[in-house]
Short mmCIF file of N, CA and C in Angstrom, two decimals:
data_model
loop_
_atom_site.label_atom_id
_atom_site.label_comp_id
_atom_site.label_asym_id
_atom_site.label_seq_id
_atom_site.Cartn_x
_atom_site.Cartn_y
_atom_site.Cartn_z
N UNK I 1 110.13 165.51 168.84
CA UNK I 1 110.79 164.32 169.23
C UNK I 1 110.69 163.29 168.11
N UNK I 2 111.92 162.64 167.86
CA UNK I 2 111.45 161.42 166.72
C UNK I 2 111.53 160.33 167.25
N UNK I 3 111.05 159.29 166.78
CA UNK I 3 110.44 157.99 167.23
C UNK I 3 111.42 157.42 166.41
N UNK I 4 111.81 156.20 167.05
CA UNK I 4 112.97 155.57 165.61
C UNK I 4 112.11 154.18 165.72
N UNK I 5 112.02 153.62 164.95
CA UNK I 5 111.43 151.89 165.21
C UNK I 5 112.10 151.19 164.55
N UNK I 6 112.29 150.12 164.89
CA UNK I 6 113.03 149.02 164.50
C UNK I 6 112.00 147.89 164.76
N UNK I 7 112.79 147.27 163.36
CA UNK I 7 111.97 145.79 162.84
C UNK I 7 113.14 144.76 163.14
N UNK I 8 112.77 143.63 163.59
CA UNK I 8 113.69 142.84 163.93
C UNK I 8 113.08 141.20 162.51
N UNK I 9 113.40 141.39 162.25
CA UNK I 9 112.85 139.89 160.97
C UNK I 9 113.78 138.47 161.50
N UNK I 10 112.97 137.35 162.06
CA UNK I 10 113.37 136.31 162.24
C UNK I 10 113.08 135.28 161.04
N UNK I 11 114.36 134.66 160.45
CA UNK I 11 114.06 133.83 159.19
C UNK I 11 114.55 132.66 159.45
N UNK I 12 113.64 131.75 159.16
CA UNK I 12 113.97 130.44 159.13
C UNK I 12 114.25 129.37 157.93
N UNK I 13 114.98 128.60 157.77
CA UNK I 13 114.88 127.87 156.55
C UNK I 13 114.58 127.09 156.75
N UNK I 14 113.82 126.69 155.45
CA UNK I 14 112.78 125.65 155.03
C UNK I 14 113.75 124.45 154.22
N UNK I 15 113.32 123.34 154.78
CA UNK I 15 114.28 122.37 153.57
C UNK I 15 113.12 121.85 152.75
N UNK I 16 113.97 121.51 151.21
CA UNK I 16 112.89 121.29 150.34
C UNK I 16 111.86 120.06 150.50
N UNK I 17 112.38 119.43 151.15
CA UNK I 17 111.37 118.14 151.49
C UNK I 17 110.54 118.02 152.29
N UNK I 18 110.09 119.18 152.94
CA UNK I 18 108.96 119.82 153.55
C UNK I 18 107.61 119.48 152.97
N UNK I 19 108.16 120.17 151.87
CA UNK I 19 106.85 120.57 150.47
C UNK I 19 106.21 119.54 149.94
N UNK I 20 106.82 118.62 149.50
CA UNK I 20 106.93 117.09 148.99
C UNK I 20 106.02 116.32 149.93
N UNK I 21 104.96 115.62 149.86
CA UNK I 21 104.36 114.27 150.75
C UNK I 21 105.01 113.35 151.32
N UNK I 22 104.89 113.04 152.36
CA UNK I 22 105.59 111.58 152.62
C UNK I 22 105.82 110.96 151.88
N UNK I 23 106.65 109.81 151.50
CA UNK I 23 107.05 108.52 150.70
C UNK I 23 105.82 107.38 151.51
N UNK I 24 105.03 106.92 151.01
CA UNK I 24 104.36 105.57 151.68
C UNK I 24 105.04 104.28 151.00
N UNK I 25 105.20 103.48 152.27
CA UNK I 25 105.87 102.24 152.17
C UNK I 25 104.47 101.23 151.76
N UNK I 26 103.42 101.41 151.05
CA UNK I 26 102.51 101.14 151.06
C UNK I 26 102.56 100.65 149.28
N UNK I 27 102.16 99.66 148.84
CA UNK I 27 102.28 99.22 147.31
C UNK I 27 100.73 99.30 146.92
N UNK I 28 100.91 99.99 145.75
CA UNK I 28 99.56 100.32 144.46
C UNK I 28 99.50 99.53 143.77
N UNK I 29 98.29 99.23 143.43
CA UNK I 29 98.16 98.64 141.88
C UNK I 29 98.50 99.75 140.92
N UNK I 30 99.30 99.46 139.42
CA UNK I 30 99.59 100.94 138.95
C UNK I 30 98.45 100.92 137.75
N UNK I 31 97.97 101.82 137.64
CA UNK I 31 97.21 101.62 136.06
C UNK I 31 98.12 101.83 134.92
N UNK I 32 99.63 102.23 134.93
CA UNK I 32 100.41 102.13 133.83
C UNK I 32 100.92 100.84 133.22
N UNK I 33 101.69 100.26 134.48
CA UNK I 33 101.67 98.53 133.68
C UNK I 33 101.05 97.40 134.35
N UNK I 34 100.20 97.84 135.77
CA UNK I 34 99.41 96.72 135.79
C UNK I 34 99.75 95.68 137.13
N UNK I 35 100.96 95.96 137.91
CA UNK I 35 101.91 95.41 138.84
C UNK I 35 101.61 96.53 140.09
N UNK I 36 101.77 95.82 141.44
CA UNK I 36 101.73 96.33 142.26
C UNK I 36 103.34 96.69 142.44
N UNK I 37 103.50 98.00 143.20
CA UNK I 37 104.59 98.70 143.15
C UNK I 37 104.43 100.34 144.29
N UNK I 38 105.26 100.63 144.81
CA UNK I 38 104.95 102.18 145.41
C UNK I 38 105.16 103.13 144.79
N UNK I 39 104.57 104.31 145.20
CA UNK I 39 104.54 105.44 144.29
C UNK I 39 105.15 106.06 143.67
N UNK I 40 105.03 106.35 142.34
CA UNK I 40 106.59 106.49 141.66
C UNK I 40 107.69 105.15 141.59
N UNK I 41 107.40 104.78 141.22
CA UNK I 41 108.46 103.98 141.24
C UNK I 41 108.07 102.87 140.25
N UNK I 42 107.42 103.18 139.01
CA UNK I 42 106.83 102.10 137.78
C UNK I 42 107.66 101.87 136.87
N UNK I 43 108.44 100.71 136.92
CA UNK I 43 109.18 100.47 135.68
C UNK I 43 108.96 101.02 134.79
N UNK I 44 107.64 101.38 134.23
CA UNK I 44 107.12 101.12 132.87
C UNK I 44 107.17 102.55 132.49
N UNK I 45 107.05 103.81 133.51
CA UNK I 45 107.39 105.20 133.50
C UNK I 45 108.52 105.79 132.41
N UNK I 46 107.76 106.46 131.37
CA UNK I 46 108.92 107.30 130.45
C UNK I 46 109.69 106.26 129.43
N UNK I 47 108.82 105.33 129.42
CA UNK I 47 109.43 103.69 128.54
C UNK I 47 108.13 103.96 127.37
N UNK I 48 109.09 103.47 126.48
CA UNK I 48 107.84 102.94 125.34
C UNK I 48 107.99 101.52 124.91
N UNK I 49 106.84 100.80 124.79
CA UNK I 49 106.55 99.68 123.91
C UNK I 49 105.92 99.71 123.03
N UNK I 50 106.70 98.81 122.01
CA UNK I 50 106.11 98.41 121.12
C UNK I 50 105.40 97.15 120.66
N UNK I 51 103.60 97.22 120.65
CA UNK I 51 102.95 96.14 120.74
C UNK I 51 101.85 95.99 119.58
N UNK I 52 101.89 94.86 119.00
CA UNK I 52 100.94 94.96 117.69
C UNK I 52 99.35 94.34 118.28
N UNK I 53 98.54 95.72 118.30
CA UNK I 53 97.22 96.19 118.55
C UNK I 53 97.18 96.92 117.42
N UNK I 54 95.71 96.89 117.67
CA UNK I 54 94.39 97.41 116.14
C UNK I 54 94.31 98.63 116.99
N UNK I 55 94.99 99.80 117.43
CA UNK I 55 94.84 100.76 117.91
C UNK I 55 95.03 102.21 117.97
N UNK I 56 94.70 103.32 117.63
CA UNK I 56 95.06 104.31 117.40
C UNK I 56 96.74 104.37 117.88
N UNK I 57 97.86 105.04 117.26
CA UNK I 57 98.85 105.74 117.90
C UNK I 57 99.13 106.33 119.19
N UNK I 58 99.51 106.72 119.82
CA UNK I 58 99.68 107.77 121.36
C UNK I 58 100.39 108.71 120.09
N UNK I 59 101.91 108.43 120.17
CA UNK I 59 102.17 109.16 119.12
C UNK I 59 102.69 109.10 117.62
N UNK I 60 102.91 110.17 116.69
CA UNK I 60 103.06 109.98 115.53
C UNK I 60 104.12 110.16 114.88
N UNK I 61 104.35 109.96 113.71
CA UNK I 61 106.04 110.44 113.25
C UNK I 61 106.62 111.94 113.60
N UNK I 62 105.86 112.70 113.14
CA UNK I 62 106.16 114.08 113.93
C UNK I 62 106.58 114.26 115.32
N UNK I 63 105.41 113.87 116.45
CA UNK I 63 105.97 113.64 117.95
C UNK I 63 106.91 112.88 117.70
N UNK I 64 107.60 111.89 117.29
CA UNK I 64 108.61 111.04 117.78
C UNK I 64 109.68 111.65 116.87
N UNK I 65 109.81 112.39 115.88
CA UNK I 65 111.03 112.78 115.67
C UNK I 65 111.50 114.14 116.40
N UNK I 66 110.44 115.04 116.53
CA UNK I 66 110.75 115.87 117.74
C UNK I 66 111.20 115.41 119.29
N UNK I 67 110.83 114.52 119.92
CA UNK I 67 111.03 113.93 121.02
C UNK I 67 112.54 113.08 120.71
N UNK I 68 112.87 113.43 119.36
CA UNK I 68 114.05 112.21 119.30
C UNK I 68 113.90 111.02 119.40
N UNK I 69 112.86 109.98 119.04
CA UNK I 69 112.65 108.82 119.73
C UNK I 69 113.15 108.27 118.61
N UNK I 70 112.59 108.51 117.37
CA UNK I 70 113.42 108.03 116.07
C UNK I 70 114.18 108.41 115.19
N UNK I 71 114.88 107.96 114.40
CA UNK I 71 116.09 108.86 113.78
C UNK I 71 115.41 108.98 112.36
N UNK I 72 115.08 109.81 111.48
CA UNK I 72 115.28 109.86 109.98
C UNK I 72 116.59 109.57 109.10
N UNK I 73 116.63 108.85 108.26
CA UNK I 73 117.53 108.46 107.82
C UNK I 73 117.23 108.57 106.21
N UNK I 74 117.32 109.94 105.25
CA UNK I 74 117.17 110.27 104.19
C UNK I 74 118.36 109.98 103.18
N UNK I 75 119.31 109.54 102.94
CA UNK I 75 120.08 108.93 102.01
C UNK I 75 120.85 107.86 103.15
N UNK I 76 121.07 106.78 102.05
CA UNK I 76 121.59 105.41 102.56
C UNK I 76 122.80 105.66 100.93
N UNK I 77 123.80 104.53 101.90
CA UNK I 77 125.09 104.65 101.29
C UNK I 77 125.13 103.37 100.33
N UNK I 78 125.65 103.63 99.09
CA UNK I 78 125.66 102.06 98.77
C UNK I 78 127.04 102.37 97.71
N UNK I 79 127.35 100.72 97.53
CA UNK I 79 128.56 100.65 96.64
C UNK I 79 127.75 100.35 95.13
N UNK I 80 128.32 101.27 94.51
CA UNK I 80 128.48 100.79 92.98
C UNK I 80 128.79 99.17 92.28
N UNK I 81 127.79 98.05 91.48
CA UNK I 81 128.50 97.75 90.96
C UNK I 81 128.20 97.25 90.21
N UNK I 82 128.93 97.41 89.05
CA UNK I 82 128.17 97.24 87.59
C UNK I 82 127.44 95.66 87.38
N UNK I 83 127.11 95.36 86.07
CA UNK I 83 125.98 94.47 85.93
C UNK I 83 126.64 93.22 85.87
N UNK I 84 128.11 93.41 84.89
CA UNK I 84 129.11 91.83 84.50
C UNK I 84 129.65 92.12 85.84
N UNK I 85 129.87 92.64 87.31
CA UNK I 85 129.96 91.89 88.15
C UNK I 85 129.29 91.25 88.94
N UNK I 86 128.14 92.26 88.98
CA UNK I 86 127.05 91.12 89.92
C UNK I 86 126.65 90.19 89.29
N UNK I 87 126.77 89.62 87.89
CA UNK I 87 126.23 88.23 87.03
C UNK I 87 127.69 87.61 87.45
N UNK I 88 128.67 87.82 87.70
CA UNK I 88 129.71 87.42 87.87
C UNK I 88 129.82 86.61 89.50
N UNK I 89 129.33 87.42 90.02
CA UNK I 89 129.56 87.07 91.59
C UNK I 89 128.52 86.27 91.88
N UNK I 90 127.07 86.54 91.41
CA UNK I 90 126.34 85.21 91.43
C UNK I 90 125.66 84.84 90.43
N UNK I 91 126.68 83.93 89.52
CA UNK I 91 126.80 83.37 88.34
C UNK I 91 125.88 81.82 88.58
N UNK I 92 125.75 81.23 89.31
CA UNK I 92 124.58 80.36 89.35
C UNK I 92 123.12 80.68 89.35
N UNK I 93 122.81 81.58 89.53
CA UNK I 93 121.44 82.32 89.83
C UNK I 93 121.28 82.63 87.74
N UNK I 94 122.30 82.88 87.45
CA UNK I 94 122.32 83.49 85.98
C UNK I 94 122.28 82.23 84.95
N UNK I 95 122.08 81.10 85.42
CA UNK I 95 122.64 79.96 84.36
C UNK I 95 121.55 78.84 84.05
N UNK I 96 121.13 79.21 83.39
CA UNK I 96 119.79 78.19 82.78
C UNK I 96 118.36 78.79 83.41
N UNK I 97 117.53 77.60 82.84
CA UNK I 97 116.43 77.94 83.57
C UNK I 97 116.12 77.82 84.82
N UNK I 98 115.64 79.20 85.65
CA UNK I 98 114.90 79.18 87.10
C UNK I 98 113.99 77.62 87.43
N UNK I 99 114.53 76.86 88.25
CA UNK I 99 113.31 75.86 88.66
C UNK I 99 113.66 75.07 90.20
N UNK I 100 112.80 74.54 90.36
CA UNK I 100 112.21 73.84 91.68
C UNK I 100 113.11 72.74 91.65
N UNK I 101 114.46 72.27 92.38
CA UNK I 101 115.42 71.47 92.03
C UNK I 101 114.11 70.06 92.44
N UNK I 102 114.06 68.80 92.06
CA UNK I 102 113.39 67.65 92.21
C UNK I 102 112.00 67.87 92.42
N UNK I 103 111.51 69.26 92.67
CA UNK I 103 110.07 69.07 93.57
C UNK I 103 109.25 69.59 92.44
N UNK I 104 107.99 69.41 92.62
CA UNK I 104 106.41 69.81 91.97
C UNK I 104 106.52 71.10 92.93
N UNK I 105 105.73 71.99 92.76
CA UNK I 105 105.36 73.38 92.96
C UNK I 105 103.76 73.31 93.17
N UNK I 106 103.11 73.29 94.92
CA UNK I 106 101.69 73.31 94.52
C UNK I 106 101.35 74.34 94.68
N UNK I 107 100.68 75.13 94.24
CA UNK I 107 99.70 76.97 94.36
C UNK I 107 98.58 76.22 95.31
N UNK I 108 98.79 76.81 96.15
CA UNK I 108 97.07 76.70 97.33
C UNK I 108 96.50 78.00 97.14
N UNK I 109 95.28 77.58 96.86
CA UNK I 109 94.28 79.09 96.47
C UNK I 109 93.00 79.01 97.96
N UNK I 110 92.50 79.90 97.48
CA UNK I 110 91.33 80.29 98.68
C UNK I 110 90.68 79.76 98.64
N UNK I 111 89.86 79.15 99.77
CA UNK I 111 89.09 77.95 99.25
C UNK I 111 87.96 78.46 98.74
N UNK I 112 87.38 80.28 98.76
CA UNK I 112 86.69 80.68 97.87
C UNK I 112 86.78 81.15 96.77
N UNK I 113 87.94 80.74 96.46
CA UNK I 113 88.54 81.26 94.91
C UNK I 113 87.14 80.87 93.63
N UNK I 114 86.71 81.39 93.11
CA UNK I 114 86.09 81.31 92.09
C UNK I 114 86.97 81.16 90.64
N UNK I 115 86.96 79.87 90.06
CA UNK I 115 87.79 79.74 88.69
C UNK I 115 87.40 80.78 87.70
N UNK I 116 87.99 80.81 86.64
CA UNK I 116 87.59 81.79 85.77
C UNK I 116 88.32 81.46 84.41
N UNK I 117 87.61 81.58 83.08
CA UNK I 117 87.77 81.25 82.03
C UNK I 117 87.90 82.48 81.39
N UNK I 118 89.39 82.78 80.88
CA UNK I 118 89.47 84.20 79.62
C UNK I 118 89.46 83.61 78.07
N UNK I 119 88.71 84.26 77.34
CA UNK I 119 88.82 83.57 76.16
C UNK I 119 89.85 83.89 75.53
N UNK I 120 90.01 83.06 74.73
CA UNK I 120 91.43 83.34 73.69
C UNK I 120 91.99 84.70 73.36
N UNK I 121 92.88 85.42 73.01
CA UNK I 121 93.57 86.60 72.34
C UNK I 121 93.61 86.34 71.08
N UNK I 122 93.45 87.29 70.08
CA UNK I 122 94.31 86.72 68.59
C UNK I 122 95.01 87.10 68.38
N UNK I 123 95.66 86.33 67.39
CA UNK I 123 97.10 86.22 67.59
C UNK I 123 97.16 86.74 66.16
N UNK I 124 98.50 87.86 65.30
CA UNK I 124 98.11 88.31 63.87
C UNK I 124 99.05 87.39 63.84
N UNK I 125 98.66 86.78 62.06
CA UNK I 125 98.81 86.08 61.38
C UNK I 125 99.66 86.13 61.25
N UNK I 126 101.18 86.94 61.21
CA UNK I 126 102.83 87.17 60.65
C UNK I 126 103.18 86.80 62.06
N UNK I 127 102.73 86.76 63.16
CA UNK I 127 103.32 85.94 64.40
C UNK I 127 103.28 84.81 65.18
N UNK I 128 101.87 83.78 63.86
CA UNK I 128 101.50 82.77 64.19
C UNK I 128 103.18 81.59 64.40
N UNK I 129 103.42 81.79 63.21
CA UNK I 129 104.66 80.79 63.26
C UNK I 129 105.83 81.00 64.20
N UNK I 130 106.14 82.24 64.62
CA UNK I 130 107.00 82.26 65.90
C UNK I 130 106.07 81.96 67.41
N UNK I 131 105.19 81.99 67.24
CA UNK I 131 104.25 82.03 68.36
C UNK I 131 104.59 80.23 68.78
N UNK I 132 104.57 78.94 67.47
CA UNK I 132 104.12 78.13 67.43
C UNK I 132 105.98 77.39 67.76
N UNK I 133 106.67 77.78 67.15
CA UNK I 133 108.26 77.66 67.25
C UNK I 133 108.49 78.09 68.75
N UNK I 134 108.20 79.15 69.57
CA UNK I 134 108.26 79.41 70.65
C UNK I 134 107.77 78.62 71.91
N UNK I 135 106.54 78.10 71.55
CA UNK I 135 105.77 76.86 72.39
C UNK I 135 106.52 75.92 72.58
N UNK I 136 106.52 75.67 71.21
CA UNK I 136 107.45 74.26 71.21
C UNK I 136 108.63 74.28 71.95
N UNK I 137 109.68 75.26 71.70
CA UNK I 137 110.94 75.40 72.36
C UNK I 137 110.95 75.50 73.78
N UNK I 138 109.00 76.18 74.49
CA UNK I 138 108.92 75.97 76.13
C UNK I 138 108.62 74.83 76.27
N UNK I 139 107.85 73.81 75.85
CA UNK I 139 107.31 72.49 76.08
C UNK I 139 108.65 71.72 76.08
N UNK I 140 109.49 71.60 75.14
CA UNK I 140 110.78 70.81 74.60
C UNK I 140 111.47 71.10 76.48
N UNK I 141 111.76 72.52 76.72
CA UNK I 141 112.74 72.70 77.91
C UNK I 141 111.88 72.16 79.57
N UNK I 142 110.67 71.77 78.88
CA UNK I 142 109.95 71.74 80.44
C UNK I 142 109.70 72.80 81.17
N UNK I 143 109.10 74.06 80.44
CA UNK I 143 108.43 75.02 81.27
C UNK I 143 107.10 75.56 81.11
N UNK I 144 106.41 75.20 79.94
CA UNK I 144 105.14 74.76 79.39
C UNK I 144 104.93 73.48 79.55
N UNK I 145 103.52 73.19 79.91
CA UNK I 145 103.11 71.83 78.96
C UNK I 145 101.99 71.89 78.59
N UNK I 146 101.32 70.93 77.68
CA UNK I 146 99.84 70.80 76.80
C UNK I 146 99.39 70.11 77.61
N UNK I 147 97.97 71.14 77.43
CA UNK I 147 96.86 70.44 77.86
C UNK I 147 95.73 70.28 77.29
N UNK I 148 95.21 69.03 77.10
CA UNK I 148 94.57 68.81 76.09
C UNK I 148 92.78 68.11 76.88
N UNK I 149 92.69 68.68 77.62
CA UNK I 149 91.41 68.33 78.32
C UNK I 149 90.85 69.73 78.93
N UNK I 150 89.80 69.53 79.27
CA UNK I 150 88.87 71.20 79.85
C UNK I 150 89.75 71.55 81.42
N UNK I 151 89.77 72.60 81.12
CA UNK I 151 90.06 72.87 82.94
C UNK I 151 89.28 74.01 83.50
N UNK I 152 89.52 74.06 84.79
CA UNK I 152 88.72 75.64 85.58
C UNK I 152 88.77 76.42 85.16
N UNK I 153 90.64 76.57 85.41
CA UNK I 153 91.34 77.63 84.99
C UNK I 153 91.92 78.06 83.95
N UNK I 154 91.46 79.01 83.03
CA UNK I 154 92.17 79.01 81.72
C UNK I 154 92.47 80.96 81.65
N UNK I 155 93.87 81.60 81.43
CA UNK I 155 94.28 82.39 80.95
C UNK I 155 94.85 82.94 79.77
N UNK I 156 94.69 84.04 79.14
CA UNK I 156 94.82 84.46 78.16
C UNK I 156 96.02 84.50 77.50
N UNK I 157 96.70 84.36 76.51
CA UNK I 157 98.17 84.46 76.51
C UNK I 157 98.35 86.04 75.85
N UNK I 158 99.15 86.27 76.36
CA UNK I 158 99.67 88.04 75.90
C UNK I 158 101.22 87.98 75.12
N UNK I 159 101.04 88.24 73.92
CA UNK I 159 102.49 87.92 72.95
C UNK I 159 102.46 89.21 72.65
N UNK I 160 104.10 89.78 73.28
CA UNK I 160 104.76 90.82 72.79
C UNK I 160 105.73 90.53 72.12
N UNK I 161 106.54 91.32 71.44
CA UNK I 161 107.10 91.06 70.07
C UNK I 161 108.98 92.03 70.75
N UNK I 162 109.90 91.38 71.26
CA UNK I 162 111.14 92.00 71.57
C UNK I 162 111.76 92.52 70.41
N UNK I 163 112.61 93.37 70.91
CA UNK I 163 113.71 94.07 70.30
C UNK I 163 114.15 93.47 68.59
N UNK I 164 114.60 92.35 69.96
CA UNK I 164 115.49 91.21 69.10
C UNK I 164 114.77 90.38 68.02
N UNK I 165 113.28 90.54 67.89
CA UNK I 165 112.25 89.94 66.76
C UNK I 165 111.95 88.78 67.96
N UNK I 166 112.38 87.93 69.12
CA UNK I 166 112.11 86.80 70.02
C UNK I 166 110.68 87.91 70.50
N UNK I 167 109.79 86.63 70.65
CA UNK I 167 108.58 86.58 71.43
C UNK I 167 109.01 86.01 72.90
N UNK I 168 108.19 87.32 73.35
CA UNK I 168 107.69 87.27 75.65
C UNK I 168 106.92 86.79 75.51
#
């Protein structure tokens, strides 16, 4: 004699929000930005700021160009343009001497600045007389002047000798 058996399978469906916890209408303090708020639900979630702290990174150029957060930008575009046009286009910047239109110029130093005295350079003898023609011609335009009393501060003068035979 054979036995036949039968399985009968009752299936039910599950909806996905079963699985999931309740929603609480209940507000947290968040430890992400600090505001009370309900769960999930933090502004500040999947956001980045940027804040100037003495602080290690979260992340680094590597993470953020993988994540896409920043773009690399390895050649920049520029226009060509030669030298007589840009002296051309800003032709006031090019015309006499650089200076402070009406005003004095004060240098504020540290108030622990320690003065300091360099002694003289020498100067060879075949460049004394352009050395001395050159002074004069900065003192004459008002961009040197003599000083003829002790000071703190005294620097060395460094005379290079141009192209053109003119002393830097």
């Amino acid at each position: 004699m054979k036995e036949e058996t039968a399985l009968t399978v009752n299936s039910v469906k599950r909806n996905r929000s079963q699985n999931q916890p309740k929603q609480s209408s209940q507000e947290y303090e968040c430890k992400k930005c600090g505001r009370k708020h309900k769960p999930h639900e933090c502004p500040a979630y999947g956001k980045f700021y940027v804040v100037n702290v003495q602080s290690k990174p979260i992340l680094g150029l590597k993470g953020c160009l993988e994540l896409k957060l920043t773009e690399r930008i390895d050649a920049i575009e520029c226009s060509k343009i030669s030298k007589n046009e840009l002296i051309k286009q800003y032709k006031d910047v090019f015309i006499g001497t650089g200076e402070f239109p009406d005003e004095l110029y004060h240098i504020t130093l540290k108030d622990n600045a320690i003065p300091v005295i360099h002694p003289p350079r020498r100067v060879p003898q075949a460049l004394q007389p352009k050395l001395k023609e050159t002074l004069d011609k900065l003192e004459k335009e008002k961009i040197v002047s003599k000083v003829n009393k002790p000071t703190d501060w005294v620097q060395s003068l460094v005379i290079v000798e141009k192209t053109n035979g003119n002393l830097r």
